[in-house]
XYZ file of C-alpha atoms in Angstrom:
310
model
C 29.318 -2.489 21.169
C 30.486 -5.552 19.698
C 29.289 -6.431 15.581
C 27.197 -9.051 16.817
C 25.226 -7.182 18.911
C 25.147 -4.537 16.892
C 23.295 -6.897 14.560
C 21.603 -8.404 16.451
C 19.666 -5.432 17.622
C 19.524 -4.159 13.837
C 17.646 -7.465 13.142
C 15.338 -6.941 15.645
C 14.623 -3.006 14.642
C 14.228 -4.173 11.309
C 10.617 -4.662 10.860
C 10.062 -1.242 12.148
C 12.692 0.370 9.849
C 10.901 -1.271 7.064
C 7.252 -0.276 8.074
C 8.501 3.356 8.841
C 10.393 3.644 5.440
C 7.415 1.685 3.539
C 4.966 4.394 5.050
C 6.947 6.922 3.712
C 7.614 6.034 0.344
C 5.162 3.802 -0.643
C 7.419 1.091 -2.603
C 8.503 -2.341 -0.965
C 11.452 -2.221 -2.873
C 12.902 1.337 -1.862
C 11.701 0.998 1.618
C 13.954 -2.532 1.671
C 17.200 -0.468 0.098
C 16.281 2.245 3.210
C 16.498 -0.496 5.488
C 19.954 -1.736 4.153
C 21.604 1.673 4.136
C 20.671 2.554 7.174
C 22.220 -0.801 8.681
C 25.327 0.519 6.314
C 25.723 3.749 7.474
C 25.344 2.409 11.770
C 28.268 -0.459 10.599
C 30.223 2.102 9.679
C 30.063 4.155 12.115
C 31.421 4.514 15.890
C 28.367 5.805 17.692
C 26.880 3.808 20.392
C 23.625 5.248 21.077
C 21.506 5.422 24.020
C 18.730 4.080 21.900
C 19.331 2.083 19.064
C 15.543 2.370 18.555
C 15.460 6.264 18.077
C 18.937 6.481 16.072
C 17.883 4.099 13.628
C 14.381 5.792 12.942
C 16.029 8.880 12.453
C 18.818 7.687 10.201
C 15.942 5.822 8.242
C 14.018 8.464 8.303
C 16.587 10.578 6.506
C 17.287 8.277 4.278
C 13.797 8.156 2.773
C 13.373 11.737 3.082
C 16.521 12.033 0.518
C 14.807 9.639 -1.551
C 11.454 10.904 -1.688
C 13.556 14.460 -2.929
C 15.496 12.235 -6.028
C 11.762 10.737 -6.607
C 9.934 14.095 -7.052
C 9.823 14.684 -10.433
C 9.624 10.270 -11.641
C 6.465 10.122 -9.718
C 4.881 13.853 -10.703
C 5.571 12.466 -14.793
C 4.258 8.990 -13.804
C 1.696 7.835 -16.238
C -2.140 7.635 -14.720
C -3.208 6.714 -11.363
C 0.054 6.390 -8.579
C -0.701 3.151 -5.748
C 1.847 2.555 -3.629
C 3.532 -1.546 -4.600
C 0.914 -3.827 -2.427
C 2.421 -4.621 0.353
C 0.652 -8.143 1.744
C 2.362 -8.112 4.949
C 3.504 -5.893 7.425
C 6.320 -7.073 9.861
C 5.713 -4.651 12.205
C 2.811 -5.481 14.769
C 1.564 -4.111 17.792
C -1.847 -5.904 18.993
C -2.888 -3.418 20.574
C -2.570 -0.818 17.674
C -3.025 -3.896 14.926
C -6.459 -1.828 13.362
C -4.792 1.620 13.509
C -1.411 0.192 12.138
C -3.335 -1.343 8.787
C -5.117 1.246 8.054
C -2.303 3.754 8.126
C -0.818 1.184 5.893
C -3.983 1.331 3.202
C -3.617 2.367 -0.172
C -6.144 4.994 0.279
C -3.956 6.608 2.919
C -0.472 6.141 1.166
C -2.340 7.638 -1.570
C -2.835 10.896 0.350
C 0.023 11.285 2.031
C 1.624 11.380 -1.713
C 0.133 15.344 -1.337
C 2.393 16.167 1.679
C 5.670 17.260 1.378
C 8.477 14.831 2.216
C 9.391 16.868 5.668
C 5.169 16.562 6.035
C 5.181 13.189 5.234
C 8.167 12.091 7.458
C 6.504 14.349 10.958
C 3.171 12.445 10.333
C 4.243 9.104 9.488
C 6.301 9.403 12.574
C 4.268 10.912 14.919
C 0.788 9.604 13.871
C 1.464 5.807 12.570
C 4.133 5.341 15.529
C 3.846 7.731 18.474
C 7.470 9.058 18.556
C 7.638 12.271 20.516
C 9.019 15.671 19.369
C 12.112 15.812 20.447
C 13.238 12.303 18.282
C 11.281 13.700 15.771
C 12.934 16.797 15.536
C 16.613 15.592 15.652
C 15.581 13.123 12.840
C 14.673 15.550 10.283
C 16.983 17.962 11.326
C 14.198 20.778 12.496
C 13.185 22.524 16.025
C 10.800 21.158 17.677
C 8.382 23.797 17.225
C 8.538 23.622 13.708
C 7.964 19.697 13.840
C 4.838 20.703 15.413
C 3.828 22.938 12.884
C 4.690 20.486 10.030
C 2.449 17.701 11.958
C -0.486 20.341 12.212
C -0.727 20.924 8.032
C 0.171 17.318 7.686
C -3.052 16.625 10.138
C -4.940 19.254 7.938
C -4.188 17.889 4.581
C -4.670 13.899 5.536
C -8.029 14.758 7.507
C -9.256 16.838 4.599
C -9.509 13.775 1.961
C -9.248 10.528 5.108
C -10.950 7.409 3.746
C -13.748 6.181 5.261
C -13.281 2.792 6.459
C -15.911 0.098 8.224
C -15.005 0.625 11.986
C -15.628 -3.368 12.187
C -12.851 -5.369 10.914
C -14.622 -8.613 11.243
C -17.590 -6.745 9.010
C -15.208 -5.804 6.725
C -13.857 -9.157 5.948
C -17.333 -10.934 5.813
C -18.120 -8.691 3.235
C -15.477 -9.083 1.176
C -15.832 -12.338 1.499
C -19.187 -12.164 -0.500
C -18.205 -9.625 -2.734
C -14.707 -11.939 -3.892
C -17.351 -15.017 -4.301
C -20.045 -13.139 -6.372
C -16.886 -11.878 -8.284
C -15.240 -15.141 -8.664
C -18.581 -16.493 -9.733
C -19.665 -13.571 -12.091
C -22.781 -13.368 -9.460
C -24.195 -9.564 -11.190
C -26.921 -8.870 -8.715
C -24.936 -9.664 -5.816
C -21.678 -7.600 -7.332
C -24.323 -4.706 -7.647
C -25.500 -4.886 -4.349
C -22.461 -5.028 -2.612
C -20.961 -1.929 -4.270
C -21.620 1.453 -3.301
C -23.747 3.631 -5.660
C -20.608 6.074 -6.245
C -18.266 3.342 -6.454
C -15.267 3.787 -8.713
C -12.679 1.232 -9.845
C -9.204 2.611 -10.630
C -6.171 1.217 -11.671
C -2.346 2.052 -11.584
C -0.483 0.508 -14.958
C 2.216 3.181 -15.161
C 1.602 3.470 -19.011
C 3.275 -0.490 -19.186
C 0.160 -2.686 -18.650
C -3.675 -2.665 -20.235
C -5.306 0.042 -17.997
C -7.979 -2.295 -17.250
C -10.746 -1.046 -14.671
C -9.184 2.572 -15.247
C -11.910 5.374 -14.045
C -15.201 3.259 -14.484
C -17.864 4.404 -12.012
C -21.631 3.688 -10.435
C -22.451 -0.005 -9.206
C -24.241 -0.959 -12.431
C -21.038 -0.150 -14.612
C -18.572 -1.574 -12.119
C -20.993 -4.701 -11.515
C -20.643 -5.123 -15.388
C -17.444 -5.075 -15.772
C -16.577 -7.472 -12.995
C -19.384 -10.373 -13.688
C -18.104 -9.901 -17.259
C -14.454 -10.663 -16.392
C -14.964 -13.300 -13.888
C -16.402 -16.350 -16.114
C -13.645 -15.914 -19.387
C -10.850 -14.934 -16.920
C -11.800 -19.019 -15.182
C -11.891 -20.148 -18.516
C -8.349 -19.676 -19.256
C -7.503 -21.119 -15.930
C -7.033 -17.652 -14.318
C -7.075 -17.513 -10.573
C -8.679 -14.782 -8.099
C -6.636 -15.490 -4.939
C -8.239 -13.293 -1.615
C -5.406 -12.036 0.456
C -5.162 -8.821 2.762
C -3.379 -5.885 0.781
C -1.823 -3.271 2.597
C -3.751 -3.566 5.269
C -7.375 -4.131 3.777
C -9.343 -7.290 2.008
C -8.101 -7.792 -1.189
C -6.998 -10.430 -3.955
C -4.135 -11.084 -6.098
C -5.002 -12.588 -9.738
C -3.062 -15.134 -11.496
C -2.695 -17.175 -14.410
C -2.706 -20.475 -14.850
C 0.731 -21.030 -14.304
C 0.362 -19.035 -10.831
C 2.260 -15.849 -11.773
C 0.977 -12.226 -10.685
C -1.292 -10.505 -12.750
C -2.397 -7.542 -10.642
C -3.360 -6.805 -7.555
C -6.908 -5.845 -6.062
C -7.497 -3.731 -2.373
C -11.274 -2.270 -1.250
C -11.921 0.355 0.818
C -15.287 -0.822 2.433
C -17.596 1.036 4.541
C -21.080 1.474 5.224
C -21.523 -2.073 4.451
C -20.365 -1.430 1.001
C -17.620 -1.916 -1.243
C -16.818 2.101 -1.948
C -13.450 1.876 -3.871
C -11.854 -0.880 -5.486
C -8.105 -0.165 -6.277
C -5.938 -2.538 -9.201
C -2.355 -2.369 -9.224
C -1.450 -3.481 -12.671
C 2.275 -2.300 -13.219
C 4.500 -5.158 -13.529
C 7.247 -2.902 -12.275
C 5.358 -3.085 -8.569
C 4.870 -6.857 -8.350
C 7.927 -8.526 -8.928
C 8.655 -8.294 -5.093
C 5.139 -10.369 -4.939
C 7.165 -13.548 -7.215
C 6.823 -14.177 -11.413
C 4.917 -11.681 -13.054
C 2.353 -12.554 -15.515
C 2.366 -11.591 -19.382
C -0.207 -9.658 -18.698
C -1.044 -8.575 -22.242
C -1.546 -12.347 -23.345
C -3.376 -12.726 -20.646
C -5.878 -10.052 -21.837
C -6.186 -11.735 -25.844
C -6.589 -15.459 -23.973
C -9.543 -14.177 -21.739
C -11.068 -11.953 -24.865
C -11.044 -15.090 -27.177
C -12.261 -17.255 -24.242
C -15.107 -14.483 -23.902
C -16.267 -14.910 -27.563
C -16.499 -19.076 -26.885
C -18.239 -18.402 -24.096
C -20.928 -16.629 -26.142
């Protein structure tokens, strides 16, 4: 096979490579070094496969199994709540499977496939997110095919035992969102309330280097508070809350004035209510999203503009 072609057909595997590797290790940024060693490790080496498609899953699929093992113990002493880095975009589509495909992409699910193993994680991402039979599956982690089976059974057991509940109707979900972002941007309390879920919980992931704003505060009323509370000082200072599909679900990104990234926001609706609302706040998992705010000044400017607001 010539370089160029060899390229060539690397380009066009890439957004799979990426959306495989991003499933499994829940980071833009290591699923993007994946990709590239993967491409590496083909240029360098003589094999011409029969499918370029299945040798390059299972090369990437190694690859982020290896680094999931080196991550182990950085992400079991990571400080508070773990997201995975928001991901706004996913370059791999298939309209027929375009529902299924974001929500296996949602922060609630990345979340819980954080509790399989990394052989677990690699049989269901493979299997379950993109159909690939046993037999690639098994030669790409290196198992029988009977055990791969196995593996995708607990991995079934585990994901089923905590799956998020989503609203079945897409176009539902966004309309509602819709309304909740506007009675957010607009500090709208009774709306905010009635849109959120009774249990509703807001979490946030700061990594111990950001304010852990919206960390573990629960019930509509409390959430409801916080939010219409933000909303009107956070305008004030010229602060901007920008709706935007993250990972796979409505969302927003919030940004100063000058238009860098504060944080990020992603709901998990259903039942024609806002259940979870999830804030990734660690600068460390935005950069790949452009300029990072200060977020720290950003929390004294809206405090003082809350006191002239008074």
């Amino acid at each position: 096979m010539r370089p160029a072609e060899r390229a060539e057909q690397f380009e066009q595997l890439r957004p799979l490579l990426f959306s495989i590797a991003y499933r499994m290790l829940g980071s833009v940024t290591e699923a993007e070094d994946a990709v590239q060693d993967s491409w590496l490790r083909w240029d360098a080496s003589d094999t011409t496969p029969d499918s370029p498609k299945a040798f390059l899953s299972a090369v990437v699929t190694r690859v982020s199994i290896n680094v999931l093992n080196s991550a182990r113990v950085r992400r079991e002493q990571y400080v508070g709540p773990w997201f995975p880095e928001p991901l706004l975009d996913d370059p791999y589509g298939d309209p027929e499977r375009s529902a299924e495909l974001a929500d296996s992409l949602s922060t609630a699910a990345l979340v819980l496939l954080e509790r399989l193993s990394p052989l677990e994680r690699a049989v269901f991402v493979l299997r379950e997110v993109f159909h690939v039979d046993y037999g690639e599956i098994a030669a790409a982690v290196d198992r029988s095919e009977a055990a791969c089976r196995q593996l995708a059974v607990r991995a079934r057991r585990h994901m089923d035992a905590g799956k998020p509940r989503f609203e079945a109707d897409r176009q539902k979900r966004t309309k509602l969102a819709e309304r909740f972002f506007d009675a957010f941007t607009h500090g709208h309390l009774d709306t905010l309330q009635e849109l959120l879920a009774a249990d509703v919980q807001i979490v946030a992931d700061s990594g111990g280097k950001a304010p852990r704003w919206g960390s573990g505060v629960f019930g509509a009323k409390n959430v409801a508070r916080l939010l219409a509370g933000l909303a009107p000082p956070f305008a004030a200072t010229g602060g901007i809350i920008e709706p935007h599909q993250v990972n796979g679900q409505p969302g927003a990104i919030l940004r100063d004035r000058d238009g860098n990234v504060i944080n990020t926001l992603a709901l998990d609706i259903a039942e024609d209510q806002v259940q979870t609302i999830r804030a990734v706040i660690n600068p460390d998992k935005l950069g790949h999203l452009g300029p990072v705010a200060d977020v720290w000044s950003v929390l004294r400017e809206t405090r003082q503009a809350r006191k002239e607001l008074r």
